[in-house]
CSV table of N, CA, C and O in Angstrom, one decimal:
chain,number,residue,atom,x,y,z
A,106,UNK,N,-85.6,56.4,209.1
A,106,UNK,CA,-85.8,57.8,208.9
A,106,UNK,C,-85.8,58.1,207.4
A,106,UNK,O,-84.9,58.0,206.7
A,107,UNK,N,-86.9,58.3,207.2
A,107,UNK,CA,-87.1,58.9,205.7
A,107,UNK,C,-86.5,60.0,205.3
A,107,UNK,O,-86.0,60.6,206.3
A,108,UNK,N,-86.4,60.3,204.4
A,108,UNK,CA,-86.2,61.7,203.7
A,108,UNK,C,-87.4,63.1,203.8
A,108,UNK,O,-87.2,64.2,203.3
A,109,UNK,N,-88.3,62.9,204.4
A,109,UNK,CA,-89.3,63.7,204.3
A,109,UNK,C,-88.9,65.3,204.5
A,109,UNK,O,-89.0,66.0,203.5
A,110,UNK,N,-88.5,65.9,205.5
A,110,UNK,CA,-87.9,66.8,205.6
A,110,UNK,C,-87.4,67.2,204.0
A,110,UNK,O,-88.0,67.9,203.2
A,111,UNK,N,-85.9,66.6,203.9
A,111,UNK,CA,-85.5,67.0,203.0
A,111,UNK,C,-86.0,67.2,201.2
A,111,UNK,O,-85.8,68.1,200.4
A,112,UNK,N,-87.0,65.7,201.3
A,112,UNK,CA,-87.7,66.2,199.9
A,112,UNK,C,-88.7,67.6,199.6
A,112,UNK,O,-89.1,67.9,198.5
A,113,UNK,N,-88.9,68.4,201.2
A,113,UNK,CA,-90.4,68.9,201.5
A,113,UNK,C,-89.4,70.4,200.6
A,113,UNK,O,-89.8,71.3,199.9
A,114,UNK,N,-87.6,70.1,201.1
A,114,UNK,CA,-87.5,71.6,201.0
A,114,UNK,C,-87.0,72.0,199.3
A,114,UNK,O,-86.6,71.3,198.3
A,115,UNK,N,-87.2,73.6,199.4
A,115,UNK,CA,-87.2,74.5,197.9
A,115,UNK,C,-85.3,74.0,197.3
A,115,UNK,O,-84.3,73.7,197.9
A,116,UNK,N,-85.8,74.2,196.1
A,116,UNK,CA,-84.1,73.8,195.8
A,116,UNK,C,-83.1,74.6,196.4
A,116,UNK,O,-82.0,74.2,196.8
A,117,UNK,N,-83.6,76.2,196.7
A,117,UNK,CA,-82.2,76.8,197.4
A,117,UNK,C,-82.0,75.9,199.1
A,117,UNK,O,-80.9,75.7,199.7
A,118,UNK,N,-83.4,75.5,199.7
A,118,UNK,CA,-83.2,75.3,200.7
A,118,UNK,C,-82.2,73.7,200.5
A,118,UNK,O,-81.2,73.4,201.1
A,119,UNK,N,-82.5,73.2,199.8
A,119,UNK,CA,-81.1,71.8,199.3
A,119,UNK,C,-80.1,72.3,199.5
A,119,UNK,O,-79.4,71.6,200.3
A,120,UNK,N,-79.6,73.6,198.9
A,120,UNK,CA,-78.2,73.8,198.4
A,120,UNK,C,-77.9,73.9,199.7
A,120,UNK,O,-77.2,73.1,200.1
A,121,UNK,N,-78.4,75.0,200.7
A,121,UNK,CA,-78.5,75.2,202.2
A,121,UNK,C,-78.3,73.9,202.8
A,121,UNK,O,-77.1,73.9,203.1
A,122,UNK,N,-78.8,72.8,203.1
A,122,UNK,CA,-78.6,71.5,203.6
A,122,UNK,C,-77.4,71.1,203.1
A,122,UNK,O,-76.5,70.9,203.9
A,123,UNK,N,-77.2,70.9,201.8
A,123,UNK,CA,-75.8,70.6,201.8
A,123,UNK,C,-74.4,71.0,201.9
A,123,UNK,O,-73.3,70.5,201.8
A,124,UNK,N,-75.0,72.8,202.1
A,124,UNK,CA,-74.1,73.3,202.5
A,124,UNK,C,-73.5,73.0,203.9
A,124,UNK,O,-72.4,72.7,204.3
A,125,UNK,N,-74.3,73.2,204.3
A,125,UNK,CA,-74.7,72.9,206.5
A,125,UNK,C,-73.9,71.4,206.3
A,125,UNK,O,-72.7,71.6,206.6
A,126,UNK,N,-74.2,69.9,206.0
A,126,UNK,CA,-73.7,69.2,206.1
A,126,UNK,C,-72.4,69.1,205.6
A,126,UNK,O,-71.4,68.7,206.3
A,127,UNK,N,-72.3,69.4,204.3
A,127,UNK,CA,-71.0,69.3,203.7
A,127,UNK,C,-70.0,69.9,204.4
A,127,UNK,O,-69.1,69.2,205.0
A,128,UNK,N,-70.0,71.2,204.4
A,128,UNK,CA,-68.7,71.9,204.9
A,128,UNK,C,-69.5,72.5,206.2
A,128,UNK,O,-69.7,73.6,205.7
A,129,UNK,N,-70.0,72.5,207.2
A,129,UNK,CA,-70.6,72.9,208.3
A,129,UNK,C,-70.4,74.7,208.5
A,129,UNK,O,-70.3,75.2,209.6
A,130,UNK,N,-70.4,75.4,207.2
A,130,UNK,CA,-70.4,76.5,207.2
A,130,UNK,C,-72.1,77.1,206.6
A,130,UNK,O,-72.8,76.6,205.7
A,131,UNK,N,-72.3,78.2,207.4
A,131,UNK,CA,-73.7,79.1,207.1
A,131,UNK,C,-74.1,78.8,208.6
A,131,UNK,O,-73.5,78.2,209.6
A,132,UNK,N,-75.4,79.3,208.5
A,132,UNK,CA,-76.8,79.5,210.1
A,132,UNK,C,-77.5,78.8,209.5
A,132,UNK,O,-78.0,79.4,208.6
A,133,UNK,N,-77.8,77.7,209.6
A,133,UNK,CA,-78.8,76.9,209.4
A,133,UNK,C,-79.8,76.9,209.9
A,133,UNK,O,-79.4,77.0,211.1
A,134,UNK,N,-81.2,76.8,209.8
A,134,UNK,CA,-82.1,77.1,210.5
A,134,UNK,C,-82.8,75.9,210.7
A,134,UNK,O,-82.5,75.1,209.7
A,135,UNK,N,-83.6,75.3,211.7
A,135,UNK,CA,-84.1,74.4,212.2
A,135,UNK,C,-84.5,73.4,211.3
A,135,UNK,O,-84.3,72.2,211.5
A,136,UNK,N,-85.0,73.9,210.1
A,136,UNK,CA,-85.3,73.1,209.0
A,136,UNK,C,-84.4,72.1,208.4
A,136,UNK,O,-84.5,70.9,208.2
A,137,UNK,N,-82.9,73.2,208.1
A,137,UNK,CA,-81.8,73.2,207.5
A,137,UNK,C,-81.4,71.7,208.6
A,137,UNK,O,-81.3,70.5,208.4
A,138,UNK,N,-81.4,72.3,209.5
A,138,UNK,CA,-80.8,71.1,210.4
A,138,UNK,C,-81.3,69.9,210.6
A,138,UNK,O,-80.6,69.0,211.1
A,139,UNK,N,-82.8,69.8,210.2
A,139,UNK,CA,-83.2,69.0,210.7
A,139,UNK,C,-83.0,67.8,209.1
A,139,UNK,O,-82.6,66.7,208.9
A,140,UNK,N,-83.4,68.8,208.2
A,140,UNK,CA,-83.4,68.1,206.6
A,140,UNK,C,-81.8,67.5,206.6
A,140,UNK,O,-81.6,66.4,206.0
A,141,UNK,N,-80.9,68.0,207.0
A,141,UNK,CA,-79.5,67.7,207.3
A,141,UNK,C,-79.1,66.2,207.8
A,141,UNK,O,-78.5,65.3,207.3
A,142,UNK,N,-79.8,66.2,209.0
A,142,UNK,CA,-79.6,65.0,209.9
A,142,UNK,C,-80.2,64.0,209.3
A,142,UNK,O,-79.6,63.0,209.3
A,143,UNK,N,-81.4,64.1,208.6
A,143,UNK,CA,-81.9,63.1,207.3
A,143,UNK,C,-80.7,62.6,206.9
A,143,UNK,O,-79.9,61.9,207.4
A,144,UNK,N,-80.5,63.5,205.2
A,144,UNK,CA,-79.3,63.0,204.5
A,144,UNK,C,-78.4,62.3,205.0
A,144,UNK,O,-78.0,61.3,204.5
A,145,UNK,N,-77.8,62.7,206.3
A,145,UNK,CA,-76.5,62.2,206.7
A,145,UNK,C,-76.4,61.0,206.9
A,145,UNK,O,-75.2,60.9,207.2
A,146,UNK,N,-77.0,59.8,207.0
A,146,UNK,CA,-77.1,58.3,206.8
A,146,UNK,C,-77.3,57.8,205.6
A,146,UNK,O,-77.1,56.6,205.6
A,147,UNK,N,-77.7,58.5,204.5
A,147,UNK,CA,-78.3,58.0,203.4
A,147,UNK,C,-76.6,58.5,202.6
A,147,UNK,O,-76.1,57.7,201.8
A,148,UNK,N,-75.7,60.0,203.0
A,148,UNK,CA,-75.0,59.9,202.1
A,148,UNK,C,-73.7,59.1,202.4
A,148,UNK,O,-72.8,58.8,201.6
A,149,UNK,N,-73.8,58.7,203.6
A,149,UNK,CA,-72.7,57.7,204.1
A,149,UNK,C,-72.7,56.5,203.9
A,149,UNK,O,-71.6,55.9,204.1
A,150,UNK,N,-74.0,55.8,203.4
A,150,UNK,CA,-74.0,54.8,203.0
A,150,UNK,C,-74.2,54.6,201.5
A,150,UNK,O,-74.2,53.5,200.9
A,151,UNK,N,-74.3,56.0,201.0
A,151,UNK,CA,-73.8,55.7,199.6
A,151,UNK,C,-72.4,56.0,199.4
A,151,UNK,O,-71.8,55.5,198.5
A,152,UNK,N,-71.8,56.7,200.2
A,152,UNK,CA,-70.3,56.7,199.6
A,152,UNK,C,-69.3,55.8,200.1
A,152,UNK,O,-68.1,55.6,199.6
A,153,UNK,N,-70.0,55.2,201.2
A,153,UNK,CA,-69.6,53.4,201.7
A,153,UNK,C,-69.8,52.5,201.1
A,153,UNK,O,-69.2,51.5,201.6
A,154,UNK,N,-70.5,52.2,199.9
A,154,UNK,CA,-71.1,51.7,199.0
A,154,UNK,C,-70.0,51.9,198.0
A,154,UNK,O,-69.6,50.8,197.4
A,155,UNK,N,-69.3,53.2,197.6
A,155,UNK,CA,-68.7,53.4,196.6
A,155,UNK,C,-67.2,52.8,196.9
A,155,UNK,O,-66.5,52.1,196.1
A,156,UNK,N,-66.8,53.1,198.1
A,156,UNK,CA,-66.0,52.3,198.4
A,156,UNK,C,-65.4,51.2,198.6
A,156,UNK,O,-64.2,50.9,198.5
A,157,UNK,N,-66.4,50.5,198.7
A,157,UNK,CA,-66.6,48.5,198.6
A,157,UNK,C,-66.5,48.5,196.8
A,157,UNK,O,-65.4,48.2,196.5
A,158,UNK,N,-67.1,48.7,195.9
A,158,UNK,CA,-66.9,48.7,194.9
A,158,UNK,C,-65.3,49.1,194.5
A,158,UNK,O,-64.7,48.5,193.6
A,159,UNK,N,-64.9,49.9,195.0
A,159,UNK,CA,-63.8,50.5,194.3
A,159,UNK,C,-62.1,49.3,194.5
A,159,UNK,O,-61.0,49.0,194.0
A,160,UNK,N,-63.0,49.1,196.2
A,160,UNK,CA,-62.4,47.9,196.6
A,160,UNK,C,-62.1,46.4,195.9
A,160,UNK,O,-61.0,45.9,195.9
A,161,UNK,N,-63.2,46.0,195.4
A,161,UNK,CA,-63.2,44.7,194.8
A,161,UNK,C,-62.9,44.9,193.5
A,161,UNK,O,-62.9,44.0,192.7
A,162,UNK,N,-62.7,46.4,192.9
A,162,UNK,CA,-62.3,46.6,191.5
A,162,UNK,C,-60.7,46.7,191.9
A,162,UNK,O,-60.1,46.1,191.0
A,163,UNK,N,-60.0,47.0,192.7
A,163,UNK,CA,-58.6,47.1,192.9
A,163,UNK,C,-58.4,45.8,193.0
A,163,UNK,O,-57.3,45.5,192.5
A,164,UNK,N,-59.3,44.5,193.9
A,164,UNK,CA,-58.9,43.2,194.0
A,164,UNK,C,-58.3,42.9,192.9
A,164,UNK,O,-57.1,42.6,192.7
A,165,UNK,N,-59.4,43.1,191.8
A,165,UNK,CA,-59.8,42.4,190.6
A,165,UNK,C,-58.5,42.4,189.5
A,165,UNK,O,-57.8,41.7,188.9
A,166,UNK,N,-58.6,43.9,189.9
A,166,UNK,CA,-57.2,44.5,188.9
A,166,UNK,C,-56.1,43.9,189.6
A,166,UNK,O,-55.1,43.8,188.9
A,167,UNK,N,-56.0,43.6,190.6
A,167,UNK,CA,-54.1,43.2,191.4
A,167,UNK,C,-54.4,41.8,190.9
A,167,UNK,O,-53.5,41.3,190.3
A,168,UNK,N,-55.4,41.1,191.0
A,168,UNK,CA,-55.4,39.5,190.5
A,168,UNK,C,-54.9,39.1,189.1
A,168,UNK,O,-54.3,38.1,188.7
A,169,UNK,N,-55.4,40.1,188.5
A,169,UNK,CA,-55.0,39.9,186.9
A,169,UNK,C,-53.4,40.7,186.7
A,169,UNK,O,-53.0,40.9,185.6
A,170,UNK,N,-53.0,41.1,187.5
A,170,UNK,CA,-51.5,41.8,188.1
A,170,UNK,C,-51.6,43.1,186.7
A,170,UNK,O,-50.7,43.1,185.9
A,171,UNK,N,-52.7,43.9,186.6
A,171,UNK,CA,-53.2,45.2,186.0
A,171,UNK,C,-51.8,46.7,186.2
A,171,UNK,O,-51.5,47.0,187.4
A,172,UNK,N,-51.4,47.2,185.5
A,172,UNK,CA,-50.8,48.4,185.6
A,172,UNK,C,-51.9,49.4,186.2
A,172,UNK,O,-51.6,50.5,186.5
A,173,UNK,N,-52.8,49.0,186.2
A,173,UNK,CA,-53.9,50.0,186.6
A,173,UNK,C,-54.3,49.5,188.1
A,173,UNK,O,-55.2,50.0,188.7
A,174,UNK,N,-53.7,48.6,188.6
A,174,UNK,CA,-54.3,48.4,189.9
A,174,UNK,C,-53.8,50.1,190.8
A,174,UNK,O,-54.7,50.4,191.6
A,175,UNK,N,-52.9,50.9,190.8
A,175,UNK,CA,-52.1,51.5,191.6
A,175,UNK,C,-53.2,53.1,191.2
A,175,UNK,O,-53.2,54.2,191.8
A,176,UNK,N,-53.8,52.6,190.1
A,176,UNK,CA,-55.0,54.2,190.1
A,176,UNK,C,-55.9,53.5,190.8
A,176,UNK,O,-56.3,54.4,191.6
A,177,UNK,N,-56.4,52.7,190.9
A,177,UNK,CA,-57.6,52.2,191.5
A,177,UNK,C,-57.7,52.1,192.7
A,177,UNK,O,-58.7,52.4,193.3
A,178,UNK,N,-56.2,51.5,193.3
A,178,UNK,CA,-55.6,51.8,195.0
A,178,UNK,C,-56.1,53.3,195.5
A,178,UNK,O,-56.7,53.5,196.5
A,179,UNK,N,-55.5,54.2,194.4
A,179,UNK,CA,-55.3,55.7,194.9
A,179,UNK,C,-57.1,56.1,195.3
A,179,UNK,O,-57.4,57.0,196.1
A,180,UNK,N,-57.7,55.5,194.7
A,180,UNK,CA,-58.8,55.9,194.3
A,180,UNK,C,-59.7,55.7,195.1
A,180,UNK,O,-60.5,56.5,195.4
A,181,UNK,N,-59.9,53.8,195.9
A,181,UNK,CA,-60.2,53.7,196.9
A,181,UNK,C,-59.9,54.2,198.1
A,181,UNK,O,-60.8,54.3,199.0
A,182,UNK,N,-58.4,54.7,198.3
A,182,UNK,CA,-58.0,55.3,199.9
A,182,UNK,C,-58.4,56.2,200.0
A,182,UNK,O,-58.8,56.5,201.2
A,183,UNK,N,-58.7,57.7,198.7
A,183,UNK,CA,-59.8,59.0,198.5
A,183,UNK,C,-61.4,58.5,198.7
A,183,UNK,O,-62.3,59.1,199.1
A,184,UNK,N,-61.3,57.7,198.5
A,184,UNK,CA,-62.4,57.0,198.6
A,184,UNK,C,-63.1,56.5,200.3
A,184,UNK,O,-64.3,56.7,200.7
A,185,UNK,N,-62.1,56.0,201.0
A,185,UNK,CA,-62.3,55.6,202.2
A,185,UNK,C,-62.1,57.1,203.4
A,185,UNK,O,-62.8,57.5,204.3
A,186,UNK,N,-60.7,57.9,202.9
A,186,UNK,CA,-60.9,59.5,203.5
A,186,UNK,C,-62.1,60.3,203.3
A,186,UNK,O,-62.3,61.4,203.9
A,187,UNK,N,-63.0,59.8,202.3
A,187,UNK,CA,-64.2,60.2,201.9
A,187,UNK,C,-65.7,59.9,202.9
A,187,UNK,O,-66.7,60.4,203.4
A,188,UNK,N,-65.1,58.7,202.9
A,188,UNK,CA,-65.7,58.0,204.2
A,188,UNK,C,-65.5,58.6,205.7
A,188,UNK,O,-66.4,58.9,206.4
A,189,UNK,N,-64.4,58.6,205.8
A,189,UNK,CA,-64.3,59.4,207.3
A,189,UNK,C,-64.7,60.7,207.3
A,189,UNK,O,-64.9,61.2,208.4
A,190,UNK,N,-64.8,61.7,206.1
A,190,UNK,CA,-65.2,63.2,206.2
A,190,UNK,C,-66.6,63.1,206.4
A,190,UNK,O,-67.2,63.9,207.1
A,191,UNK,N,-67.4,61.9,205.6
A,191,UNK,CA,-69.2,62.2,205.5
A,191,UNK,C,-69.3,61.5,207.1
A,191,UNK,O,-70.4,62.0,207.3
A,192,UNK,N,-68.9,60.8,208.4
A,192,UNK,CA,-69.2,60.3,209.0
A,192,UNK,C,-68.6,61.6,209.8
A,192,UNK,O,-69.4,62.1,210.5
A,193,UNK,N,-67.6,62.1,209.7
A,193,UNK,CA,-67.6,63.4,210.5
A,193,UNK,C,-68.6,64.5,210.5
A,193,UNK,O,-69.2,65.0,211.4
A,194,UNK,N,-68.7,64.8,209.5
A,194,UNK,CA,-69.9,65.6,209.0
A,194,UNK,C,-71.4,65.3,209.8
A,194,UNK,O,-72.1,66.1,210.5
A,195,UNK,N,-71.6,63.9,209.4
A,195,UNK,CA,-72.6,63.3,210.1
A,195,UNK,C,-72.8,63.7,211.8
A,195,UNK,O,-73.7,64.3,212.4
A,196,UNK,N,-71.6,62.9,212.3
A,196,UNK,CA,-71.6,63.5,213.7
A,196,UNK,C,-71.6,64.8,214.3
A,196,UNK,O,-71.7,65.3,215.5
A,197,UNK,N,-71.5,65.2,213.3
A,197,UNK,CA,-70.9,67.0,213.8
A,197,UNK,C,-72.7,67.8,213.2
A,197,UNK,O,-73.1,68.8,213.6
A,198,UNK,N,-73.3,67.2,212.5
A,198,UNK,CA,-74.8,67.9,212.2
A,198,UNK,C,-75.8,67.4,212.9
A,198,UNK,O,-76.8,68.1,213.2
A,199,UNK,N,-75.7,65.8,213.4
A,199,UNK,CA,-76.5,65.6,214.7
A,199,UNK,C,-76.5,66.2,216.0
A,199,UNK,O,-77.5,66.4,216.7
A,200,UNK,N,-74.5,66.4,216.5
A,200,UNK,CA,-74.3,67.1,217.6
A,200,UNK,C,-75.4,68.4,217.6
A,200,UNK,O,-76.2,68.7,218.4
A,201,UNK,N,-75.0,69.3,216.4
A,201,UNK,CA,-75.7,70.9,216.1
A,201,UNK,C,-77.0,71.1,216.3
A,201,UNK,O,-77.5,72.0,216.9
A,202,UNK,N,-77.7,69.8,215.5
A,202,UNK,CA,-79.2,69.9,216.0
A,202,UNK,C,-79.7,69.5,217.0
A,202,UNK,O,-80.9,69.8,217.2
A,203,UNK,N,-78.8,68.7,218.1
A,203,UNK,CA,-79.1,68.7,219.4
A,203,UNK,C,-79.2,69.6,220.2
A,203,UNK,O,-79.6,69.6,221.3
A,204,UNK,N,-78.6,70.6,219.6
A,204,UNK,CA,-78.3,71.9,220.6
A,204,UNK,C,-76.8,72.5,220.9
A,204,UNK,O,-76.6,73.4,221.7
């Protein structure tokens, strides 16, 4: 599933999509929902992405026994709670556009 929807819409209509997905607040309208259900794979697998990264930088830092491993910890678990909000979000904007 491409982006099409979502590239097609006006920048307010953006802010609207990621309003709708982000915090599942406003009336979104067919469009909104539909350009929504786009994004929602594309931003989960970038912020799953960010994760894994943040991941093997905390390895990296605890191998070299880093003072900084314990910001990097913090950072990946915000990181992975981040993960479970965009996959909720996700589920919760496919359920909406189903009806």
């Amino acid at each position: 599933m491409a982006l099409e929807t979502y590239r097609s819409c006006s920048f307010a209509e953006k802010r609207r999509v990621l309003r709708a997905f982000w915090t599942r607040r406003g009336d979104p309208s067919e469009r909104v929902l539909r350009a929504a259900r786009e994004y929602g794979p594309y931003a989960l697998v970038m912020v799953g992405i960010t994760a894994v990264e943040l991941g093997v930088i905390t390895a990296a830092l605890a191998a070299v026994d880093s003072p900084w491993t314990w910001v990097s910890a913090l950072a990946t678990l915000a990181d992975l709670a981040a993960v479970l909000w965009t996959s909720t979000c996700r589920k919760t904007i496919s359920a909406a556009a189903r009806g």
